[in-house]
Coordinates of C-alpha atoms in Angstrom, one line a residue:
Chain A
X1 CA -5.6 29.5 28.8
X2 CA -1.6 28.5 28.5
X3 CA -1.6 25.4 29.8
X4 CA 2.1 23.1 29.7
X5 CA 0.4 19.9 28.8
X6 CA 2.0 18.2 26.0
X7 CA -1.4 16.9 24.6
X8 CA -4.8 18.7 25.8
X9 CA -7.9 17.8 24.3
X10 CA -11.0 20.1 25.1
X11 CA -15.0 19.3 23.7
X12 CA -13.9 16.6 21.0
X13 CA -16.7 14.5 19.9
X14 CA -16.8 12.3 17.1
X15 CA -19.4 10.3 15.4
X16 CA -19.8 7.3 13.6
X17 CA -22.7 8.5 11.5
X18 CA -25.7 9.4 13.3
X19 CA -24.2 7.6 16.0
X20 CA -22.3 9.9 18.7
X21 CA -19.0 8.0 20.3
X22 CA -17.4 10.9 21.8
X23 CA -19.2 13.3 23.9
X24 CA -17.0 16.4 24.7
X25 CA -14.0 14.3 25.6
X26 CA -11.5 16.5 28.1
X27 CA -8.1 15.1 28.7
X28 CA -4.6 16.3 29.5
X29 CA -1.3 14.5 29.1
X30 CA 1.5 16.4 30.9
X31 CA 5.6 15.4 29.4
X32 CA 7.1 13.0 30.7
X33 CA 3.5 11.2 32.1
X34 CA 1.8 8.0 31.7
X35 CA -1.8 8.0 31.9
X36 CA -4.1 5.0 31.5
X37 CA -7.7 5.7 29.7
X38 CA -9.8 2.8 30.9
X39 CA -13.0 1.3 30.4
X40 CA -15.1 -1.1 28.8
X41 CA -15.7 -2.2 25.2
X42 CA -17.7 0.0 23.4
X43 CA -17.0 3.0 25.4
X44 CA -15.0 4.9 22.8
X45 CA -11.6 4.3 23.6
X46 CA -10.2 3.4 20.1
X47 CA -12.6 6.0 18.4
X48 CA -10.6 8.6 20.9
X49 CA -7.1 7.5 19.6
X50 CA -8.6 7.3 16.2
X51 CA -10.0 10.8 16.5
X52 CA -5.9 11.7 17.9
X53 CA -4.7 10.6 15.2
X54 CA -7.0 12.2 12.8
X55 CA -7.6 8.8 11.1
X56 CA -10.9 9.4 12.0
X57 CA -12.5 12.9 11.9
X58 CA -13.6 14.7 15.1
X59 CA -16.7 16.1 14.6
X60 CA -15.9 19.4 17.0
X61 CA -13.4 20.1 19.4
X62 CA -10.1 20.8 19.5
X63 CA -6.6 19.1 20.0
X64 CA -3.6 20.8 20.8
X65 CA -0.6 19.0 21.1
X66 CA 2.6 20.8 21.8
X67 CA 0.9 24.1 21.2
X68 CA -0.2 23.7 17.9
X69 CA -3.6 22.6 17.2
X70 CA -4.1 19.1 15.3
X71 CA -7.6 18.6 15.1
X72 CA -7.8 18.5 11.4
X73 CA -4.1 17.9 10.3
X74 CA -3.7 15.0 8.0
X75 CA -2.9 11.9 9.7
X76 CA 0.5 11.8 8.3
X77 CA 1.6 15.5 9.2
X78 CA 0.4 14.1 12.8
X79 CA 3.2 11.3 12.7
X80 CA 5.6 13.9 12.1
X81 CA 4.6 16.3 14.9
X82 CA 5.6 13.5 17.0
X83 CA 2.6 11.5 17.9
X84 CA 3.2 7.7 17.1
X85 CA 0.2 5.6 17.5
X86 CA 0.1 1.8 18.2
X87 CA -3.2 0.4 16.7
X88 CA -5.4 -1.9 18.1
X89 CA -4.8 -5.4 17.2
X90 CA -1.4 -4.9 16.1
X91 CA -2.2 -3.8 12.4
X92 CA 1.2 -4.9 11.1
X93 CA 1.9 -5.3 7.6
X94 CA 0.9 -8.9 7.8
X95 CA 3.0 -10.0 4.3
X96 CA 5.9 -7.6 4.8
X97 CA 9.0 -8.8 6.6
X98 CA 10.0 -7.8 10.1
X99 CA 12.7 -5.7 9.2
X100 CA 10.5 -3.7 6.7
X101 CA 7.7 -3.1 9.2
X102 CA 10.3 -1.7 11.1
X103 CA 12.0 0.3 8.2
X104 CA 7.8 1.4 7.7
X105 CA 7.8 2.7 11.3
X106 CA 10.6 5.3 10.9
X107 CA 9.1 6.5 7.5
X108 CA 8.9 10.0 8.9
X109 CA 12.7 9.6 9.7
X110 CA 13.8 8.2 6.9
X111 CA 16.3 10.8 6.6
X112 CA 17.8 10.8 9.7
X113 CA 19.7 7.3 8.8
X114 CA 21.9 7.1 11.5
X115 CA 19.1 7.6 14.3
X116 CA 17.0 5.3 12.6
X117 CA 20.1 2.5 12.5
X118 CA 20.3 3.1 16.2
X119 CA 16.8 3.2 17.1
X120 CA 16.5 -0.2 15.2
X121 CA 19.5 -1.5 17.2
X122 CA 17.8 -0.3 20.6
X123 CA 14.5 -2.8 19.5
X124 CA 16.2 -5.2 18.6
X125 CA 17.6 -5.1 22.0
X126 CA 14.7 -4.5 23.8
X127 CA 13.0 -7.5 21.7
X128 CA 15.1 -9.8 20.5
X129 CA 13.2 -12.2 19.3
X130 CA 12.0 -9.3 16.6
X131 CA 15.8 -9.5 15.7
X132 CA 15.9 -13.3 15.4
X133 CA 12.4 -12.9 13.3
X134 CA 13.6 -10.2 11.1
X135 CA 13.1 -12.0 7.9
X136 CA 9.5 -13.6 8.3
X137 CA 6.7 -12.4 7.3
X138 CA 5.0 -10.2 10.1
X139 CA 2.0 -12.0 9.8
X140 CA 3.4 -15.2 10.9
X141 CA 4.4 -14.0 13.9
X142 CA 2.0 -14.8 17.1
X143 CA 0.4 -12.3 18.9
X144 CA 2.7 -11.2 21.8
X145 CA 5.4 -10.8 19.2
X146 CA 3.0 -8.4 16.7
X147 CA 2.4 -6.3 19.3
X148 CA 6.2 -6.1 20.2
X149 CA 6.6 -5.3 16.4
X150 CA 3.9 -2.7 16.3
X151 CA 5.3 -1.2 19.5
X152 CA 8.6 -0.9 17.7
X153 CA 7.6 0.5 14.8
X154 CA 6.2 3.0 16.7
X155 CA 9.2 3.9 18.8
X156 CA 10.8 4.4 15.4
X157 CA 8.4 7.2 14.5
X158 CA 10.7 9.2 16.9
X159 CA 7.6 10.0 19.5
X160 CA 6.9 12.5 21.7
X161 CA 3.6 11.0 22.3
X162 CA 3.1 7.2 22.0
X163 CA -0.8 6.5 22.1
X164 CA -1.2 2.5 22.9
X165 CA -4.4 0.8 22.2
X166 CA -5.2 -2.0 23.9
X167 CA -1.9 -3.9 24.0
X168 CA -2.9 -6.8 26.4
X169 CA -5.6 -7.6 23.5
X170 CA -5.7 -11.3 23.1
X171 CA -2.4 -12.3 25.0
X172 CA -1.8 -14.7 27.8
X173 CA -1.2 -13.3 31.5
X174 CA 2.4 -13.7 31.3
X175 CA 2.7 -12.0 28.0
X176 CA 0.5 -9.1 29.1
X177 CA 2.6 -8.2 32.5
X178 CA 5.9 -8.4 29.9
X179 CA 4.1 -6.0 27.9
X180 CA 3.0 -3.6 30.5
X181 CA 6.9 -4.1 31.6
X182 CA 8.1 -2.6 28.5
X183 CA 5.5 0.0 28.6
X184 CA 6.7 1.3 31.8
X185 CA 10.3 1.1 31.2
X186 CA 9.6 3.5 27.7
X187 CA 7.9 6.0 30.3
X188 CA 11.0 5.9 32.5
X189 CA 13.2 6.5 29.8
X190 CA 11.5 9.5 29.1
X191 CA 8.4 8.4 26.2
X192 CA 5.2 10.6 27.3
X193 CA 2.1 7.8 26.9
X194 CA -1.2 7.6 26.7
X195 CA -2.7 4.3 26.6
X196 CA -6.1 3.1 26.1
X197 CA -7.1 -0.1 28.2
X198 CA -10.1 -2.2 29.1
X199 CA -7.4 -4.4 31.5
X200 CA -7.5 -1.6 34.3
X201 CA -6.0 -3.0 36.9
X202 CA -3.0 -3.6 34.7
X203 CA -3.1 -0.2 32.7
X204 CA -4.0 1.6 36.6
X205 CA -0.8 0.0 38.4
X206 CA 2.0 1.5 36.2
X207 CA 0.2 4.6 35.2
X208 CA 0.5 7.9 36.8
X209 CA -3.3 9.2 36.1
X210 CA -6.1 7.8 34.9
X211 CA -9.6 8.6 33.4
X212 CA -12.3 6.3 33.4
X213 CA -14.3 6.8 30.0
X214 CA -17.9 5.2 29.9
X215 CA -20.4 5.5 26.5
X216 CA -18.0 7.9 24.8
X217 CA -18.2 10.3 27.9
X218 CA -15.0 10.5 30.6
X219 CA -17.0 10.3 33.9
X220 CA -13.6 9.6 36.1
X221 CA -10.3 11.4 36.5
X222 CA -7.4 11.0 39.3
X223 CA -4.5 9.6 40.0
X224 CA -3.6 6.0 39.2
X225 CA -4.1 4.9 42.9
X226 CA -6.8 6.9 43.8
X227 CA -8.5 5.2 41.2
X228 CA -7.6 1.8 41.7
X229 CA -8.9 2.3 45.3
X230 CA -12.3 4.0 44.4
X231 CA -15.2 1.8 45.1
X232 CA -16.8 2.5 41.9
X233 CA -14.0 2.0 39.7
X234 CA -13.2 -1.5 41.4
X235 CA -17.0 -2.7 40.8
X236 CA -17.3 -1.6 37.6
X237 CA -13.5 -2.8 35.9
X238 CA -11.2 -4.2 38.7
X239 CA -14.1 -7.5 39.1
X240 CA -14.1 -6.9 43.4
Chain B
X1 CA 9.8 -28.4 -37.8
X2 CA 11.8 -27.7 -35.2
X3 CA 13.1 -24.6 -37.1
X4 CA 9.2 -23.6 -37.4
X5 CA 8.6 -24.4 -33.1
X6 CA 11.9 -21.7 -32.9
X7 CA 10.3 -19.2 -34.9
X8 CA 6.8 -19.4 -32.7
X9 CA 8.5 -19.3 -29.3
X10 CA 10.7 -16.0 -30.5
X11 CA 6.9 -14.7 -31.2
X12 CA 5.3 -15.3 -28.3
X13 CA 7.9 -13.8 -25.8
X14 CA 7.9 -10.8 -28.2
X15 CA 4.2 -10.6 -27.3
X16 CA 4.5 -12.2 -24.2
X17 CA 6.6 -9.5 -23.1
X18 CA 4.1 -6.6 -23.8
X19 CA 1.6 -9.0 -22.0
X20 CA 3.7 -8.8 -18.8
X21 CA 4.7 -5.2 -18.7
X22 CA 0.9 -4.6 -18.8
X23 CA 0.0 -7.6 -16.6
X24 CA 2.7 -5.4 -14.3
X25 CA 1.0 -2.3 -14.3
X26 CA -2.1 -4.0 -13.3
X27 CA -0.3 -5.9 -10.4
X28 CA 1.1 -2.8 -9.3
X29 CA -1.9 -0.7 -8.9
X30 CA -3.6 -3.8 -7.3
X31 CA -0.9 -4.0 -4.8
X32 CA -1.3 -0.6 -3.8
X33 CA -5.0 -0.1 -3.8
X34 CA -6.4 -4.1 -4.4
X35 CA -8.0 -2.2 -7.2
X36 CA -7.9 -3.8 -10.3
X37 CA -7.4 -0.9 -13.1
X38 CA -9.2 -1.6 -16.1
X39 CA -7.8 1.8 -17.7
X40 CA -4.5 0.0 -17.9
X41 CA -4.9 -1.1 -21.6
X42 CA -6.0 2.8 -22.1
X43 CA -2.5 3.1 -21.2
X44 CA -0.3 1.4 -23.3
X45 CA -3.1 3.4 -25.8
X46 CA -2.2 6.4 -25.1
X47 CA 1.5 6.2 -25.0
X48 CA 2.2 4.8 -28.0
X49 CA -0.5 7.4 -29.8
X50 CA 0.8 10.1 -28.5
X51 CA 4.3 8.8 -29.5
X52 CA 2.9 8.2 -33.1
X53 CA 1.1 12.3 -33.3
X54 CA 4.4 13.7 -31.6
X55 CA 6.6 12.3 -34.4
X56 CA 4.5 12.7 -37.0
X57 CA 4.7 15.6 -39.6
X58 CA 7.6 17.6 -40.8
X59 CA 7.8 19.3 -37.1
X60 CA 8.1 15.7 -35.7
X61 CA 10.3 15.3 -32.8
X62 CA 12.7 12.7 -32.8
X63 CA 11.7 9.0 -32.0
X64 CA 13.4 9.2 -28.2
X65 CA 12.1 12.5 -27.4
X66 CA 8.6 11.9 -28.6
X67 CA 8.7 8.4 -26.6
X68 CA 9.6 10.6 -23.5
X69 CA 7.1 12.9 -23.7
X70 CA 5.1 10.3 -24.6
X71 CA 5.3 8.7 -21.3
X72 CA 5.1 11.5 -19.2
X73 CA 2.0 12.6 -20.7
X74 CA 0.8 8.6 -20.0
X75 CA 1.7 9.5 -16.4
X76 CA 0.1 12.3 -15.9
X77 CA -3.0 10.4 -17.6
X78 CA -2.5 8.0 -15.1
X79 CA -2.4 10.5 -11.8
X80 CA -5.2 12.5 -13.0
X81 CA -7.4 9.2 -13.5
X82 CA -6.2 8.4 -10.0
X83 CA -6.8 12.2 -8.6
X84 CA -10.1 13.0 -10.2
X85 CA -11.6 9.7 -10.9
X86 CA -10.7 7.4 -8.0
X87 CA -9.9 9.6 -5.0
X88 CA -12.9 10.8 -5.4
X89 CA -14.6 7.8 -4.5
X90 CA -12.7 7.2 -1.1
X91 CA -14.7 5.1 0.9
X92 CA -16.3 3.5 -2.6
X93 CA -15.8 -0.3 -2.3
X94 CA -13.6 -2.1 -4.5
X95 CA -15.8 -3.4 -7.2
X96 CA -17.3 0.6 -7.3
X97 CA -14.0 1.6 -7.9
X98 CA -13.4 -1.1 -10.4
X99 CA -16.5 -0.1 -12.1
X100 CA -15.0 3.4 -11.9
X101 CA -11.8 2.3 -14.1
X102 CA -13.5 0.4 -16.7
X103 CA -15.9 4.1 -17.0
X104 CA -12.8 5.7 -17.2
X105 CA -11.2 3.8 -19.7
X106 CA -14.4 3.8 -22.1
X107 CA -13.8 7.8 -22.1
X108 CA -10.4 7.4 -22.8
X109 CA -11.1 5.7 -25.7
X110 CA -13.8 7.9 -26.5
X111 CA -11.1 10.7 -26.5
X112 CA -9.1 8.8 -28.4
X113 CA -11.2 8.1 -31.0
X114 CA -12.2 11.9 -31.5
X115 CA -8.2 13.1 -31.6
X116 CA -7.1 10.5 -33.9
X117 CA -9.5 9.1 -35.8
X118 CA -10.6 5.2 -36.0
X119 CA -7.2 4.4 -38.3
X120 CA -4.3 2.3 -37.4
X121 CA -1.2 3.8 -37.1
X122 CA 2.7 2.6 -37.4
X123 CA 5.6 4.3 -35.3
X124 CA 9.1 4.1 -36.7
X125 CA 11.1 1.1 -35.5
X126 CA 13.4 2.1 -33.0
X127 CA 16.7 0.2 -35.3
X128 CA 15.5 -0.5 -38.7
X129 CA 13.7 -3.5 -39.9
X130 CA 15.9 -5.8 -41.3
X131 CA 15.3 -9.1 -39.7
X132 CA 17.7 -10.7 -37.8
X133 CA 18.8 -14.6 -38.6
X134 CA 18.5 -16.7 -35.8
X135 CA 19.0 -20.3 -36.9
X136 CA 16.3 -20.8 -39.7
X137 CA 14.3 -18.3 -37.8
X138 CA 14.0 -14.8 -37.9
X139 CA 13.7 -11.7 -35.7
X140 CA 12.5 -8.2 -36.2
X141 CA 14.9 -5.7 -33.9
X142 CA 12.4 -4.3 -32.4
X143 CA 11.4 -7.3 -30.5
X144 CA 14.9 -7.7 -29.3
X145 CA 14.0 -4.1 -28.0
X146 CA 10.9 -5.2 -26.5
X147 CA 12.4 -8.3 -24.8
X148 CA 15.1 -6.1 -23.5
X149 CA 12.8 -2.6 -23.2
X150 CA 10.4 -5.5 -20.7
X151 CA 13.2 -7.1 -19.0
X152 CA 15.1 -4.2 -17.9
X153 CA 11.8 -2.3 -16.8
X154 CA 10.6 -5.7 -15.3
X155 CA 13.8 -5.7 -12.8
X156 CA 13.7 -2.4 -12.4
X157 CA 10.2 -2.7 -10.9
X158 CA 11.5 -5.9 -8.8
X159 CA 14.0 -3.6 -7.4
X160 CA 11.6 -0.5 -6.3
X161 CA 9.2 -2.9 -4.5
X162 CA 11.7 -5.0 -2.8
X163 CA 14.2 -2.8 -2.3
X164 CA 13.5 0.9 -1.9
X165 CA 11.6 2.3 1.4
X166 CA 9.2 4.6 -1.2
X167 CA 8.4 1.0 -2.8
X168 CA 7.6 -0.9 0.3
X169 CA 5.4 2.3 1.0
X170 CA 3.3 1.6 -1.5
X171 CA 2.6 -2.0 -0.7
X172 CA 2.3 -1.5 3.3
X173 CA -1.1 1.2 1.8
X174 CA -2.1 -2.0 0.2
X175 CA -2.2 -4.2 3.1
X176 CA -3.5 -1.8 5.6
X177 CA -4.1 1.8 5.7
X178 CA -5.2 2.3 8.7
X179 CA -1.6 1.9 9.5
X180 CA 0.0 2.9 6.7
X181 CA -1.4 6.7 7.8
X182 CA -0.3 5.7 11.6
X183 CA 2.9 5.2 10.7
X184 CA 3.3 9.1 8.7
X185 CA 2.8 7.2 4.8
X186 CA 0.9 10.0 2.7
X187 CA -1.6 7.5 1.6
X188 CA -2.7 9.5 -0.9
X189 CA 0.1 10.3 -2.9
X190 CA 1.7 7.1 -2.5
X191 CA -1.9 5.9 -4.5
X192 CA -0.5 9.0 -6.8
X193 CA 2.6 7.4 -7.0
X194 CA 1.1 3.7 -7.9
X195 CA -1.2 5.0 -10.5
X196 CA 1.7 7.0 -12.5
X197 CA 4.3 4.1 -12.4
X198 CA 1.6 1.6 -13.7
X199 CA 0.6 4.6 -16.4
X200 CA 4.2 5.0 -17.3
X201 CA 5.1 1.0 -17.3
X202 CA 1.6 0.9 -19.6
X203 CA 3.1 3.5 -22.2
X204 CA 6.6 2.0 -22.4
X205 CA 4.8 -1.2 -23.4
X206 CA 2.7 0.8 -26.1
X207 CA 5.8 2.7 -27.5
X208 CA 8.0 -0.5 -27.7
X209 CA 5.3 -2.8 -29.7
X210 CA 3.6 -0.2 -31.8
X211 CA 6.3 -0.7 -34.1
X212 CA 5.5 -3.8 -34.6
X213 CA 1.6 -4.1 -34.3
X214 CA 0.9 -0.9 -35.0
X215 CA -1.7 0.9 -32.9
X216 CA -5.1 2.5 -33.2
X217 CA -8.0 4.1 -30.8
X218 CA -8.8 0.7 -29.3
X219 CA -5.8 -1.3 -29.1
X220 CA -6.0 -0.7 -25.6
X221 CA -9.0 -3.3 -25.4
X222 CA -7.7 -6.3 -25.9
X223 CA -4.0 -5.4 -24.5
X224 CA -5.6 -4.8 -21.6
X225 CA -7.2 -7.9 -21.2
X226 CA -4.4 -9.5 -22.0
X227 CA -2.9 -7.7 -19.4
X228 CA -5.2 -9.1 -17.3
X229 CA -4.9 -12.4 -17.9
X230 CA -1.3 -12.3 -17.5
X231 CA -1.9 -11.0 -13.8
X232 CA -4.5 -13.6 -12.9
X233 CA -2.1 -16.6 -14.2
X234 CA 0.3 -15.3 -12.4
X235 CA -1.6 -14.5 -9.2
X236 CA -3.0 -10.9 -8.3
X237 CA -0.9 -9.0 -6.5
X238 CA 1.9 -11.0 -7.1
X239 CA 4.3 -8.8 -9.6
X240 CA 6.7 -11.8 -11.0
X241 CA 3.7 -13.8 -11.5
X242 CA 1.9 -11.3 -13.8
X243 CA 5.5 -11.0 -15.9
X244 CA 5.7 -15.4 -16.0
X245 CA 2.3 -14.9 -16.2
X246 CA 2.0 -12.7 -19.4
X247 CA 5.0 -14.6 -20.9
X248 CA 3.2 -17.7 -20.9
X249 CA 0.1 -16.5 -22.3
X250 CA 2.3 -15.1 -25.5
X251 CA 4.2 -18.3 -25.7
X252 CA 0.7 -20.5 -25.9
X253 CA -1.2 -17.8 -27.9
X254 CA 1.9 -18.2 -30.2
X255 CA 2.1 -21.8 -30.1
X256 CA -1.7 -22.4 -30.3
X257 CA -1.8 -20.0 -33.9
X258 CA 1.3 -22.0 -35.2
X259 CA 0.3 -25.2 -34.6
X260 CA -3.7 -25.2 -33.9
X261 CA -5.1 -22.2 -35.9
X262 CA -4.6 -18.8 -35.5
X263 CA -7.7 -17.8 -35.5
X264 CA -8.0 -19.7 -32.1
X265 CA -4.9 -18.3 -30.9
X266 CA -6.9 -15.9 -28.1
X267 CA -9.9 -18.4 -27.4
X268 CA -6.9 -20.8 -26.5
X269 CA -5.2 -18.5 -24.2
X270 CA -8.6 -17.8 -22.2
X271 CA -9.3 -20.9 -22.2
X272 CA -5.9 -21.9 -20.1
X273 CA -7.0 -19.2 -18.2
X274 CA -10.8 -20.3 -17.5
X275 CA -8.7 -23.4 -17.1
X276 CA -6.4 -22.0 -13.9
X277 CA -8.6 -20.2 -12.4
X278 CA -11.0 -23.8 -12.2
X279 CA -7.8 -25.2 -10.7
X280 CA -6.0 -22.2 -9.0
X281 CA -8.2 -19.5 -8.6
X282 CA -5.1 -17.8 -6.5
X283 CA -2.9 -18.0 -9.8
X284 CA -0.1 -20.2 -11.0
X285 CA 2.6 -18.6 -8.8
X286 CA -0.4 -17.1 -6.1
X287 CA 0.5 -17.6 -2.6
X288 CA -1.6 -18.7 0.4
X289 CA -2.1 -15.3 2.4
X290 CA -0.9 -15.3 5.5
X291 CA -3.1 -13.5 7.5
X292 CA -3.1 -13.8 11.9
X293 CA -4.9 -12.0 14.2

């Protein structure tokens, strides 16, 4: 069936040995969207990005993203269709500087110098304090500023797809709406994303769709508000 | 006396200096992989043995071609080791893997030993081998080539880690892969990559001292350990501190066989290093990791 979506995953599971984490996960993400994947730990949500990215391997299924199928490219040919992946827990190069994390994240671009110049300009811009920082270590930084760093490198991939795991992870209220600020500003200015989240109601309010994923199975999809106003949904994540 | 202390220093960077290119080939594959390559000794084996059968004869090459070839075959050594030994084992844990190389470089030898034959064998000095007067001591000039040959590779190595994006791919594998994929590195050949340049660095080192030491099926061994040594004084991972590293080691091996005994001169130097690692078991120039999560 054609189908317009920029990423559509049909029947992927995956498995962590015996152990099945992803039961015949269906999922679309249209360009130009922002759609929130939320549920609880242990329900499979980094094993799906994982599986995405092909740094894990799906056990069946199929992804197709931007009409070619990806299911079993290698990870790095993935980066260079366009999808840019933002890890859980930051995963920066903890003894590399800044700036080389940064030169890291447009390793697929590396030829394009000029873009790459620019792109760094528009981060430092849209983080400064990654500019100020550019000559420390990345591991030194604290938290709110790793993930800023990791969502940079990412944005210097050159995405058509930016997959975000979990960025409220560990940070403090304030730092988490900032985040989800940035996040939502990338989306207006055109970055197609699907993030991963077990913060909802944050992940919920800027997002246009949602699905709700429990034990490795999607059990709930809609749009943003509908789910933020089903009963169910607020029970089980929103804490009403 | 003092004359006597000039001529043991001008030894032990001489040796010192084959110490750290090897000591550097072992940092280097440990900073891609935090694999510690036991095959490297094989290395500086192989290169200058295949530089001593590729000159040999009346259908030798010349000594620069020969020491070419020689290295390229070292690297291709090296990548198959890496390729059909190693990758392999994806998903092996370290100390496997370690196990793996130290496997690996018994074969080698083996190999070695079936080729060429258990003899010791000299390759031509690069520029003669009339010694050059240096105060009231003297030097050979093929240790001004390996001084030189090790400083020039040693700064050239400085320069691809800290200053080329392909070089900074290499260590970002090294500290985490899981990102080092996400962010489009080939992991794969970049371990490729690692495991050639450490080959290559190993057979430059063989090539420049075998001139002066000569070389035979197993002179890997104890290079290699050397090697080792040089890294761990210096600090795993840590590429300047395996060159200060494996300097040191040839100034007190030196130093220690002038003055103490030289049939001491290696229990000394593992003793210092028994001796660190009590003291500083993350090396002389080792730093803290910094590590935040």
């Amino acid at each position: 069936m054609p189908s317009n979506a920029l990423l559509q995953v049909t029947g992927l599971t995956a498995h962590y040995g015996p152990i099945q984490a992803l039961h015949e996960i269906a999922l679309e993400v249209n360009p130009g969207e922002l759609v929130a994947m939320v549920g609880a730990n242990g329900a499979g949500k980094t094993t799906l990005l994982h599986t995405l990215s092909n740094v894990h391997k799906a056990t069946s299924g199929q992804v197709i993203f931007d009409g070619q199928e990806i299911t079993r490219t290698a990870p790095h040919k993935i980066v260079q269709a366009g999808i840019c992946h933002i890890p859980e827990g930051r995963q920066v190069f903890a003894p590399l500087s800044v700036e080389d994390n940064l030169l890291l994240g447009s390793f697929t671009q590396r030829k394009n110098k000029a873009w790459v110049a620019e792109e760094t300009d528009r981060i430092y811009t849209l983080f400064p304090i990654l500019k100020e920082k550019r000559r420390q270590a990345a591991g030194t930084l604290s938290g709110g500023q790793q993930q800023m760093l990791a969502m940079g490198r990412a944005l210097l991939g050159r995405p058509k797809l930016l997959l975000l795991d979990e960025p409220s992870m560990g940070l403090a209220p304030l730092l988490v709406a900032e985040i989800f600020r940035v996040v939502r500003e990338l989306n207006e200015k055109g970055v197609t994303i699907l993030l991963v989240e077990q913060n909802a109601k944050a992940a919920l309010g800027i997002a246009d769709r949602g699905y709700v994923l429990e034990t490795g199975r999607v059990v709930l999809s809609a749009d943003a508000d509908t789910l933020l106003a089903d009963e169910a949904v607020q029970k089980a994540y929103l804490g009403h | 006396m003092f004359d006597q202390i000039l001529q043991f220093l001008l030894t032990g960077i001489t040796v010192g200096s084959t110490y750290a290119l090897v000591g550097l080939g072992f940092a280097i594959i440990y900073n891609a992989s935090d694999v510690v390559n036991f095959s490297q000794g094989e290395f500086v084996m192989i290169g200058a043995m295949s530089a001593v059968a590729l000159t040999a004869g009346d259908t030798g090459l010349p000594l620069w071609v020969a020491a070419i070839a020689a290295v390229l075959i070292t690297m291709l050594v090296g990548m198959a080791l890496q390729r059909f030994a190693i990758a392999p084992a994806r998903g092996a844990s370290v100390v496997t893997t370690i196990i793996i190389t130290i496997g690996a470089s018994i074969f080698l030898r083996g190999i070695a030993l079936l080729v060429w034959g258990k003899d010791l064998f000299p390759l031509p000095s690069f520029s003669g081998d009339e010694p050059i007067q240096i105060g009231n001591a003297t030097i050979l000039p093929q240790s001004l080539w390996v001084m030189g040959g090790a400083a020039l590779l040693v700064f050239g190595a400085q320069y691809f880690f800290n200053h080329t994006t392909l070089g900074k791919a290499i260590l970002a594998c090294s500290c985490n892969k899981t990102a080092a994929h996400l962010v489009g590195i080939n992991v794969s050949i970049m371990l490729l990559v690692a495991y050639g340049l450490s080959a290559a660095l190993g057979a430059m080192a063989g090539i420049l001292v075998a001139p002066i030491t000569f070389t035979s099926y197993d002179t890997g061994v104890m290079l290699g350990l050397k090697g080792f040594s040089a890294a761990i004084l210096g600090g795993m991972g840590n590429p300047m501190g395996a060159v200060a590293g494996g300097l040191l080691l040839g100034l007190i091996e030196s130093l220690a066989a002038g003055l103490i005994s030289s049939g001491y001169k290696d229990a000394i130097g593992f003793i210092i290093l028994l001796l660190v690692l009590f003291f500083r078991p993350s090396g002389l120039f080792g730093k803290a990791s910094v590590d935040r999560v």
